[in-house]
Short mmCIF file of N, CA, C and O in Angstrom, two decimals:
data_model
loop_
_atom_site.label_atom_id
_atom_site.label_comp_id
_atom_site.label_asym_id
_atom_site.label_seq_id
_atom_site.Cartn_x
_atom_site.Cartn_y
_atom_site.Cartn_z
N MET A 22 89.29 78.53 92.14
CA MET A 22 90.44 78.32 92.98
C MET A 22 90.82 79.65 93.63
O MET A 22 90.94 80.66 92.96
N ILE A 23 91.01 79.64 94.93
CA ILE A 23 91.43 80.82 95.66
C ILE A 23 92.86 80.60 96.10
O ILE A 23 93.20 79.55 96.63
N VAL A 24 93.70 81.58 95.87
CA VAL A 24 95.10 81.47 96.24
C VAL A 24 95.37 82.42 97.40
O VAL A 24 95.16 83.62 97.28
N LEU A 25 95.80 81.88 98.51
CA LEU A 25 96.20 82.70 99.65
C LEU A 25 97.69 82.96 99.53
O LEU A 25 98.46 82.06 99.27
N LEU A 26 98.09 84.20 99.74
CA LEU A 26 99.47 84.57 99.46
C LEU A 26 100.31 84.85 100.69
O LEU A 26 101.50 85.08 100.56
N ALA A 27 99.74 84.85 101.84
CA ALA A 27 100.52 85.13 103.05
C ALA A 27 100.33 84.00 104.05
O ALA A 27 99.22 83.58 104.31
N ALA A 28 101.41 83.53 104.58
CA ALA A 28 101.35 82.50 105.62
C ALA A 28 101.16 83.18 106.96
O ALA A 28 101.47 84.34 107.14
N PRO A 29 100.62 82.46 107.96
CA PRO A 29 100.44 83.06 109.28
C PRO A 29 101.74 83.67 109.79
O PRO A 29 102.81 83.07 109.68
N GLY A 30 101.62 84.86 110.31
CA GLY A 30 102.78 85.51 110.90
C GLY A 30 103.64 86.28 109.93
O GLY A 30 104.54 86.99 110.33
N CYS A 31 103.41 86.17 108.63
CA CYS A 31 104.26 86.83 107.64
C CYS A 31 104.14 88.34 107.69
O CYS A 31 105.06 89.05 107.36
N SER A 32 103.00 88.86 108.05
CA SER A 32 102.82 90.30 108.06
C SER A 32 103.15 90.92 109.41
O SER A 32 102.98 92.10 109.60
N GLY A 33 103.59 90.12 110.35
CA GLY A 33 103.92 90.64 111.66
C GLY A 33 102.70 90.72 112.57
O GLY A 33 102.79 91.18 113.69
N ASP A 34 101.56 90.30 112.11
CA ASP A 34 100.32 90.33 112.88
C ASP A 34 100.11 88.94 113.46
O ASP A 34 100.41 87.95 112.82
N SER A 35 99.57 88.86 114.67
CA SER A 35 99.36 87.55 115.28
C SER A 35 98.06 86.90 114.81
O SER A 35 97.79 85.76 115.14
N LYS A 36 97.27 87.61 114.03
CA LYS A 36 96.04 87.05 113.50
C LYS A 36 96.34 86.23 112.25
O LYS A 36 97.24 86.57 111.48
N PRO A 37 95.58 85.17 112.03
CA PRO A 37 95.81 84.33 110.85
C PRO A 37 95.31 85.00 109.58
O PRO A 37 94.44 85.88 109.63
N PRO A 38 95.82 84.57 108.43
CA PRO A 38 95.28 85.07 107.16
C PRO A 38 93.91 84.41 106.92
O PRO A 38 93.58 83.40 107.54
N PRO A 39 93.13 84.98 106.03
CA PRO A 39 91.83 84.36 105.74
C PRO A 39 92.00 83.04 105.00
O PRO A 39 92.91 82.89 104.19
N ASP A 40 91.13 82.07 105.33
CA ASP A 40 91.12 80.84 104.56
C ASP A 40 90.11 81.00 103.42
O ASP A 40 89.52 82.07 103.24
N ALA A 41 89.89 79.96 102.64
CA ALA A 41 89.02 80.06 101.46
C ALA A 41 87.60 80.49 101.83
O ALA A 41 86.99 81.32 101.14
N GLY A 42 87.08 79.98 102.93
CA GLY A 42 85.74 80.38 103.38
C GLY A 42 85.69 81.83 103.79
O GLY A 42 84.72 82.54 103.51
N ASP A 43 86.76 82.29 104.47
CA ASP A 43 86.83 83.69 104.87
C ASP A 43 86.88 84.60 103.63
O ASP A 43 86.25 85.66 103.60
N VAL A 44 87.66 84.19 102.64
CA VAL A 44 87.76 84.97 101.40
C VAL A 44 86.39 85.10 100.76
O VAL A 44 85.98 86.20 100.35
N ASP A 45 85.65 84.01 100.70
CA ASP A 45 84.29 84.07 100.14
C ASP A 45 83.42 85.04 100.92
O ASP A 45 82.68 85.83 100.34
N THR A 46 83.50 84.98 102.23
CA THR A 46 82.71 85.87 103.08
C THR A 46 83.09 87.33 102.87
O THR A 46 82.22 88.20 102.74
N ILE A 47 84.38 87.61 102.83
CA ILE A 47 84.87 88.98 102.64
C ILE A 47 84.39 89.54 101.30
O ILE A 47 83.87 90.65 101.22
N LEU A 48 84.56 88.76 100.23
CA LEU A 48 84.17 89.23 98.91
C LEU A 48 82.66 89.39 98.78
O LEU A 48 82.18 90.37 98.19
N ALA A 49 81.90 88.46 99.35
CA ALA A 49 80.44 88.56 99.29
C ALA A 49 79.95 89.77 100.08
O ALA A 49 79.06 90.50 99.62
N ALA A 50 80.52 89.99 101.26
CA ALA A 50 80.10 91.13 102.07
C ALA A 50 80.41 92.45 101.37
O ALA A 50 79.56 93.35 101.31
N THR A 51 81.59 92.57 100.81
CA THR A 51 81.97 93.79 100.10
C THR A 51 81.05 94.02 98.91
O THR A 51 80.55 95.13 98.70
N SER A 52 80.81 92.98 98.14
CA SER A 52 79.94 93.09 96.97
C SER A 52 78.52 93.52 97.38
O SER A 52 77.91 94.36 96.72
N ASN A 53 78.03 92.95 98.45
CA ASN A 53 76.70 93.28 98.93
C ASN A 53 76.61 94.75 99.34
O ASN A 53 75.65 95.45 99.00
N ILE A 54 77.62 95.23 100.05
CA ILE A 54 77.64 96.63 100.48
C ILE A 54 77.68 97.56 99.27
O ILE A 54 76.92 98.53 99.19
N VAL A 55 78.57 97.27 98.33
CA VAL A 55 78.69 98.11 97.13
C VAL A 55 77.36 98.11 96.37
O VAL A 55 76.87 99.17 95.97
N PHE A 56 76.76 96.95 96.20
CA PHE A 56 75.50 96.86 95.47
C PHE A 56 74.41 97.68 96.16
O PHE A 56 73.70 98.46 95.51
N GLN A 57 74.25 97.49 97.47
CA GLN A 57 73.19 98.20 98.18
C GLN A 57 73.40 99.71 98.17
O GLN A 57 72.45 100.47 97.94
N CYS A 58 74.62 100.15 98.39
CA CYS A 58 74.89 101.59 98.42
C CYS A 58 74.72 102.21 97.03
O CYS A 58 74.21 103.32 96.90
N ARG A 59 75.15 101.50 96.00
CA ARG A 59 74.97 102.01 94.64
C ARG A 59 73.49 102.10 94.29
O ARG A 59 73.06 103.04 93.61
N ALA A 60 72.69 101.13 94.70
CA ALA A 60 71.26 101.15 94.42
C ALA A 60 70.61 102.36 95.08
O ALA A 60 69.77 103.03 94.48
N VAL A 61 71.02 102.67 96.30
CA VAL A 61 70.49 103.84 97.00
C VAL A 61 70.97 105.11 96.30
O VAL A 61 70.18 106.03 96.04
N GLU A 62 72.24 105.16 95.99
CA GLU A 62 72.83 106.33 95.34
C GLU A 62 72.13 106.67 94.03
O GLU A 62 71.92 107.83 93.69
N ARG A 63 71.75 105.65 93.29
CA ARG A 63 71.11 105.86 91.98
C ARG A 63 69.59 105.97 92.07
O ARG A 63 68.91 106.08 91.06
N GLY A 64 69.07 105.91 93.29
CA GLY A 64 67.63 106.09 93.49
C GLY A 64 66.78 104.87 93.21
O GLY A 64 65.56 104.98 93.10
N PHE A 65 67.38 103.70 93.12
CA PHE A 65 66.61 102.49 92.86
C PHE A 65 65.91 101.97 94.10
O PHE A 65 64.92 101.25 94.01
N SER A 66 66.46 102.28 95.27
CA SER A 66 65.87 101.80 96.51
C SER A 66 66.31 102.70 97.66
O SER A 66 67.24 103.49 97.52
N GLY A 67 65.63 102.53 98.78
CA GLY A 67 66.05 103.20 100.00
C GLY A 67 66.99 102.30 100.76
O GLY A 67 67.08 101.09 100.48
N ILE A 68 67.69 102.86 101.72
CA ILE A 68 68.63 102.05 102.50
C ILE A 68 67.87 101.08 103.39
O ILE A 68 66.91 101.43 104.04
N ASP A 69 68.28 99.84 103.38
CA ASP A 69 67.73 98.80 104.24
C ASP A 69 68.79 98.51 105.29
O ASP A 69 69.70 97.71 105.06
N GLU A 70 68.68 99.18 106.43
CA GLU A 70 69.70 99.07 107.48
C GLU A 70 69.91 97.63 107.94
O GLU A 70 71.03 97.21 108.17
N GLU A 71 68.83 96.89 108.07
CA GLU A 71 68.95 95.50 108.53
C GLU A 71 69.74 94.66 107.53
O GLU A 71 70.62 93.89 107.91
N ALA A 72 69.43 94.83 106.25
CA ALA A 72 70.14 94.06 105.23
C ALA A 72 71.59 94.53 105.11
O ALA A 72 72.47 93.73 104.81
N LEU A 73 71.86 95.79 105.35
CA LEU A 73 73.22 96.31 105.28
C LEU A 73 74.05 95.90 106.50
O LEU A 73 75.26 95.71 106.40
N ASP A 74 73.39 95.73 107.64
CA ASP A 74 74.11 95.33 108.86
C ASP A 74 74.81 93.98 108.71
O ASP A 74 75.91 93.79 109.22
N ARG A 75 74.20 93.04 108.01
CA ARG A 75 74.79 91.70 107.88
C ARG A 75 76.16 91.73 107.21
O ARG A 75 77.12 91.19 107.76
N PRO A 76 76.32 92.34 106.04
CA PRO A 76 77.66 92.35 105.43
C PRO A 76 78.65 93.21 106.21
O PRO A 76 79.83 92.87 106.27
N VAL A 77 78.17 94.30 106.80
CA VAL A 77 79.08 95.13 107.61
C VAL A 77 79.55 94.32 108.82
O VAL A 77 80.74 94.29 109.14
N ASP A 78 78.62 93.64 109.48
CA ASP A 78 78.98 92.79 110.61
C ASP A 78 79.99 91.72 110.21
O ASP A 78 80.92 91.41 110.96
N ALA A 79 79.81 91.14 109.01
CA ALA A 79 80.74 90.10 108.54
C ALA A 79 82.14 90.66 108.38
O ALA A 79 83.13 90.01 108.76
N LEU A 80 82.27 91.87 107.82
CA LEU A 80 83.60 92.47 107.66
C LEU A 80 84.19 92.88 109.00
O LEU A 80 85.40 92.72 109.21
N VAL A 81 83.37 93.39 109.90
CA VAL A 81 83.86 93.75 111.24
C VAL A 81 84.37 92.50 111.96
O VAL A 81 85.45 92.51 112.55
N GLN A 82 83.61 91.42 111.89
CA GLN A 82 84.05 90.16 112.52
C GLN A 82 85.34 89.66 111.90
O GLN A 82 86.25 89.22 112.60
N ALA A 83 85.43 89.72 110.58
CA ALA A 83 86.66 89.29 109.91
C ALA A 83 87.85 90.13 110.38
O ALA A 83 88.93 89.60 110.62
N ALA A 84 87.64 91.43 110.53
CA ALA A 84 88.72 92.31 110.97
C ALA A 84 89.16 91.99 112.39
O ALA A 84 90.34 92.14 112.73
N GLU A 85 88.25 91.53 113.22
CA GLU A 85 88.58 91.15 114.59
C GLU A 85 89.38 89.85 114.65
O GLU A 85 90.19 89.66 115.54
N GLU A 86 89.15 88.96 113.70
CA GLU A 86 89.71 87.61 113.76
C GLU A 86 90.88 87.37 112.81
O GLU A 86 91.65 86.43 113.03
N LEU A 87 91.00 88.16 111.74
CA LEU A 87 91.95 87.85 110.67
C LEU A 87 92.96 88.98 110.47
O LEU A 87 92.68 90.13 110.79
N ASP A 88 94.08 88.63 109.88
CA ASP A 88 95.11 89.60 109.51
C ASP A 88 94.58 90.44 108.36
O ASP A 88 94.37 89.92 107.26
N PRO A 89 94.36 91.74 108.56
CA PRO A 89 93.79 92.56 107.50
C PRO A 89 94.75 92.82 106.34
O PRO A 89 94.33 93.22 105.26
N GLU A 90 96.05 92.56 106.55
CA GLU A 90 97.05 92.81 105.51
C GLU A 90 97.37 91.59 104.66
O GLU A 90 98.01 91.70 103.61
N ALA A 91 96.94 90.41 105.10
CA ALA A 91 97.22 89.17 104.34
C ALA A 91 96.54 89.25 102.98
O ALA A 91 95.35 89.55 102.88
N THR A 92 97.31 89.00 101.94
CA THR A 92 96.75 89.12 100.60
C THR A 92 96.21 87.79 100.10
O THR A 92 96.64 86.72 100.52
N PHE A 93 95.26 87.91 99.19
CA PHE A 93 94.67 86.75 98.54
C PHE A 93 94.19 87.17 97.16
O PHE A 93 94.09 88.36 96.87
N ARG A 94 93.94 86.19 96.33
CA ARG A 94 93.39 86.46 95.00
C ARG A 94 91.95 86.00 94.98
O ARG A 94 91.63 84.92 95.47
N PRO A 95 91.08 86.80 94.37
CA PRO A 95 89.68 86.36 94.23
C PRO A 95 89.62 85.10 93.39
O PRO A 95 90.55 84.82 92.62
N PRO A 96 88.54 84.34 93.48
CA PRO A 96 88.40 83.16 92.64
C PRO A 96 88.60 83.56 91.17
O PRO A 96 88.13 84.60 90.73
N GLN A 97 89.28 82.73 90.44
CA GLN A 97 89.67 83.04 89.06
C GLN A 97 88.46 83.39 88.19
O GLN A 97 88.53 84.33 87.40
N SER A 98 87.37 82.70 88.32
CA SER A 98 86.23 82.98 87.44
C SER A 98 85.70 84.38 87.67
O SER A 98 85.32 85.06 86.73
N LEU A 99 85.67 84.85 88.90
CA LEU A 99 85.22 86.22 89.18
C LEU A 99 86.18 87.23 88.59
O LEU A 99 85.78 88.21 87.98
N GLU A 100 87.45 86.99 88.77
CA GLU A 100 88.47 87.91 88.29
C GLU A 100 88.48 88.00 86.78
O GLU A 100 88.50 89.07 86.21
N LEU A 101 88.43 86.86 86.11
CA LEU A 101 88.49 86.86 84.65
C LEU A 101 87.23 87.44 84.04
O LEU A 101 87.29 88.11 83.00
N ASP A 102 86.09 87.23 84.66
CA ASP A 102 84.86 87.84 84.16
C ASP A 102 84.97 89.36 84.18
O ASP A 102 84.47 90.04 83.30
N ALA A 103 85.64 89.87 85.18
CA ALA A 103 85.73 91.32 85.35
C ALA A 103 86.77 91.96 84.45
O ALA A 103 86.62 93.10 84.04
N VAL A 104 87.86 91.25 84.13
CA VAL A 104 88.97 91.89 83.42
C VAL A 104 89.36 91.23 82.11
O VAL A 104 90.19 91.76 81.39
N GLY A 105 88.84 90.09 81.78
CA GLY A 105 89.19 89.43 80.53
C GLY A 105 90.22 88.34 80.71
O GLY A 105 90.96 88.31 81.69
N ASP A 106 90.29 87.44 79.76
CA ASP A 106 91.14 86.25 79.86
C ASP A 106 92.64 86.55 79.90
O ASP A 106 93.40 85.78 80.45
N ASP A 107 93.09 87.63 79.28
CA ASP A 107 94.52 87.90 79.20
C ASP A 107 95.06 88.67 80.40
O ASP A 107 96.26 88.87 80.52
N ALA A 108 94.20 89.08 81.29
CA ALA A 108 94.63 89.90 82.43
C ALA A 108 95.33 89.05 83.48
O ALA A 108 95.04 87.88 83.65
N GLU A 109 96.26 89.67 84.16
CA GLU A 109 96.93 89.02 85.28
C GLU A 109 96.03 89.15 86.51
O GLU A 109 95.44 90.21 86.75
N LEU A 110 95.89 88.09 87.28
CA LEU A 110 95.04 88.13 88.46
C LEU A 110 95.63 89.06 89.51
O LEU A 110 96.83 89.00 89.80
N SER A 111 94.79 89.88 90.09
CA SER A 111 95.27 90.84 91.09
C SER A 111 95.09 90.30 92.49
O SER A 111 94.28 89.41 92.74
N GLU A 112 95.86 90.85 93.38
CA GLU A 112 95.77 90.50 94.79
C GLU A 112 94.94 91.56 95.50
O GLU A 112 94.88 92.71 95.08
N THR A 113 94.33 91.16 96.58
CA THR A 113 93.60 92.08 97.44
C THR A 113 93.78 91.62 98.87
O THR A 113 94.48 90.63 99.13
N SER A 114 93.21 92.33 99.80
CA SER A 114 93.30 91.97 101.21
C SER A 114 92.01 92.38 101.91
O SER A 114 91.19 93.12 101.34
N LEU A 115 91.85 91.92 103.12
CA LEU A 115 90.71 92.33 103.92
C LEU A 115 90.71 93.86 104.06
O LEU A 115 89.66 94.49 103.95
N ARG A 116 91.87 94.45 104.27
CA ARG A 116 91.94 95.91 104.40
C ARG A 116 91.46 96.59 103.12
O ARG A 116 90.66 97.52 103.16
N GLU A 117 91.92 96.14 101.96
CA GLU A 117 91.51 96.76 100.70
C GLU A 117 90.01 96.58 100.45
O GLU A 117 89.35 97.51 100.00
N GLN A 118 89.50 95.41 100.73
CA GLN A 118 88.07 95.18 100.56
C GLN A 118 87.26 96.04 101.53
O GLN A 118 86.22 96.59 101.16
N SER A 119 87.74 96.17 102.75
CA SER A 119 87.06 97.01 103.74
C SER A 119 87.09 98.47 103.32
O SER A 119 86.11 99.20 103.47
N GLU A 120 88.21 98.91 102.78
CA GLU A 120 88.31 100.30 102.32
C GLU A 120 87.36 100.57 101.15
O GLU A 120 86.77 101.65 101.07
N LEU A 121 87.18 99.59 100.28
CA LEU A 121 86.21 99.72 99.21
C LEU A 121 84.80 99.85 99.79
O LEU A 121 84.02 100.72 99.37
N ALA A 122 84.47 99.00 100.74
CA ALA A 122 83.16 99.07 101.39
C ALA A 122 82.98 100.41 102.11
O ALA A 122 81.91 101.03 102.01
N ILE A 123 84.01 100.86 102.81
CA ILE A 123 83.94 102.13 103.53
C ILE A 123 83.66 103.28 102.56
O ILE A 123 82.84 104.16 102.84
N ALA A 124 84.33 103.28 101.42
CA ALA A 124 84.13 104.34 100.43
C ALA A 124 82.66 104.42 99.99
O ALA A 124 82.12 105.51 99.82
N ARG A 125 82.02 103.29 99.83
CA ARG A 125 80.60 103.29 99.44
C ARG A 125 79.72 103.69 100.61
O ARG A 125 78.76 104.42 100.45
N LEU A 126 80.04 103.18 101.80
CA LEU A 126 79.22 103.48 102.98
C LEU A 126 79.28 104.94 103.39
O LEU A 126 78.33 105.47 103.95
N GLU A 127 80.40 105.61 103.12
CA GLU A 127 80.57 107.00 103.54
C GLU A 127 79.61 107.96 102.88
O GLU A 127 79.34 109.03 103.40
N ASP A 128 79.09 107.59 101.73
CA ASP A 128 78.13 108.45 101.06
C ASP A 128 76.96 108.70 102.01
O ASP A 128 76.45 107.78 102.63
N GLU A 129 76.54 109.96 102.11
CA GLU A 129 75.47 110.31 103.05
C GLU A 129 74.18 109.55 102.78
O GLU A 129 73.39 109.33 103.69
N SER A 130 73.94 109.14 101.54
CA SER A 130 72.73 108.41 101.22
C SER A 130 72.81 106.95 101.64
O SER A 130 71.81 106.24 101.62
N CYS A 131 73.99 106.49 102.03
CA CYS A 131 74.13 105.09 102.43
C CYS A 131 74.20 104.98 103.95
O CYS A 131 73.19 105.13 104.61
N SER A 132 75.37 104.75 104.52
CA SER A 132 75.45 104.52 105.96
C SER A 132 76.79 104.97 106.54
O SER A 132 77.65 104.13 106.83
N PRO A 133 76.99 106.27 106.72
CA PRO A 133 78.25 106.76 107.27
C PRO A 133 78.60 106.16 108.64
O PRO A 133 79.76 105.94 108.94
N GLN A 134 77.57 105.85 109.45
CA GLN A 134 77.83 105.26 110.77
C GLN A 134 78.43 103.86 110.63
O GLN A 134 79.30 103.47 111.41
N ASP A 135 77.99 103.10 109.61
CA ASP A 135 78.60 101.79 109.37
C ASP A 135 80.01 101.93 108.82
O ASP A 135 80.88 101.11 109.11
N ALA A 136 80.24 102.98 108.04
CA ALA A 136 81.60 103.25 107.54
C ALA A 136 82.54 103.47 108.71
O ALA A 136 83.66 102.92 108.75
N GLU A 137 82.10 104.24 109.68
CA GLU A 137 82.93 104.51 110.86
C GLU A 137 83.16 103.25 111.68
O GLU A 137 84.27 102.99 112.15
N ARG A 138 82.13 102.44 111.82
CA ARG A 138 82.26 101.18 112.57
C ARG A 138 83.27 100.25 111.90
O ARG A 138 84.12 99.66 112.56
N LEU A 139 83.22 100.18 110.58
CA LEU A 139 84.16 99.32 109.85
C LEU A 139 85.56 99.90 109.89
O LEU A 139 86.54 99.17 110.07
N ARG A 140 85.68 101.21 109.78
CA ARG A 140 86.99 101.87 109.86
C ARG A 140 87.64 101.58 111.22
O ARG A 140 88.83 101.27 111.31
N ASP A 141 86.86 101.66 112.29
CA ASP A 141 87.39 101.35 113.63
C ASP A 141 87.85 99.90 113.72
O ASP A 141 88.87 99.60 114.34
N ALA A 142 87.10 98.99 113.09
CA ALA A 142 87.43 97.57 113.16
C ALA A 142 88.74 97.23 112.46
O ALA A 142 89.52 96.40 112.93
N ILE A 143 89.02 97.91 111.34
CA ILE A 143 90.27 97.59 110.62
C ILE A 143 91.43 98.47 111.07
O ILE A 143 92.55 98.31 110.60
N GLY A 144 91.14 99.38 111.97
CA GLY A 144 92.22 100.16 112.57
C GLY A 144 92.68 101.33 111.74
O GLY A 144 93.84 101.70 111.80
N ASP A 145 91.79 101.93 110.96
CA ASP A 145 92.15 103.14 110.20
C ASP A 145 91.96 104.37 111.06
O ASP A 145 91.04 104.57 111.74
#
C-alpha cells in the first residue's frame, strides 16, 4: 500500500503529486541509480551509461511533470524490510529521492553529468 500525503495544490506548486505508479517509478529509478553507482564505486563493474540513462531520464521526466515537494510513503513491505516491524513509516518526496540519486551520481566514478542534469530538473 502506498500512501500519498499531499493533495494537488497543497504545496503551492501547480504540478500534481505523484500517483502510485509514479511512486513506483521514482523509487525504482532511485534504487537503480544507487545500485549502479555503488557497483562502480566498489569496483564490481564499469559505468553503463545507457543503463544509467533510463533511471535518470525517469527522474528528470517525473520532475518535469510532478510536484517535487509532495510527500509519499514507500510501500510498507519495502519500508519494513529496511527498518523492522516496530519502526514508524517515513515520508519521502521526489526531491528527496532525486537528491539521494544526485549524491550517488556526483561521484567521479559514476556520472557527474547526469547529477547535474537531474539537479537542473528538480530546480536545485
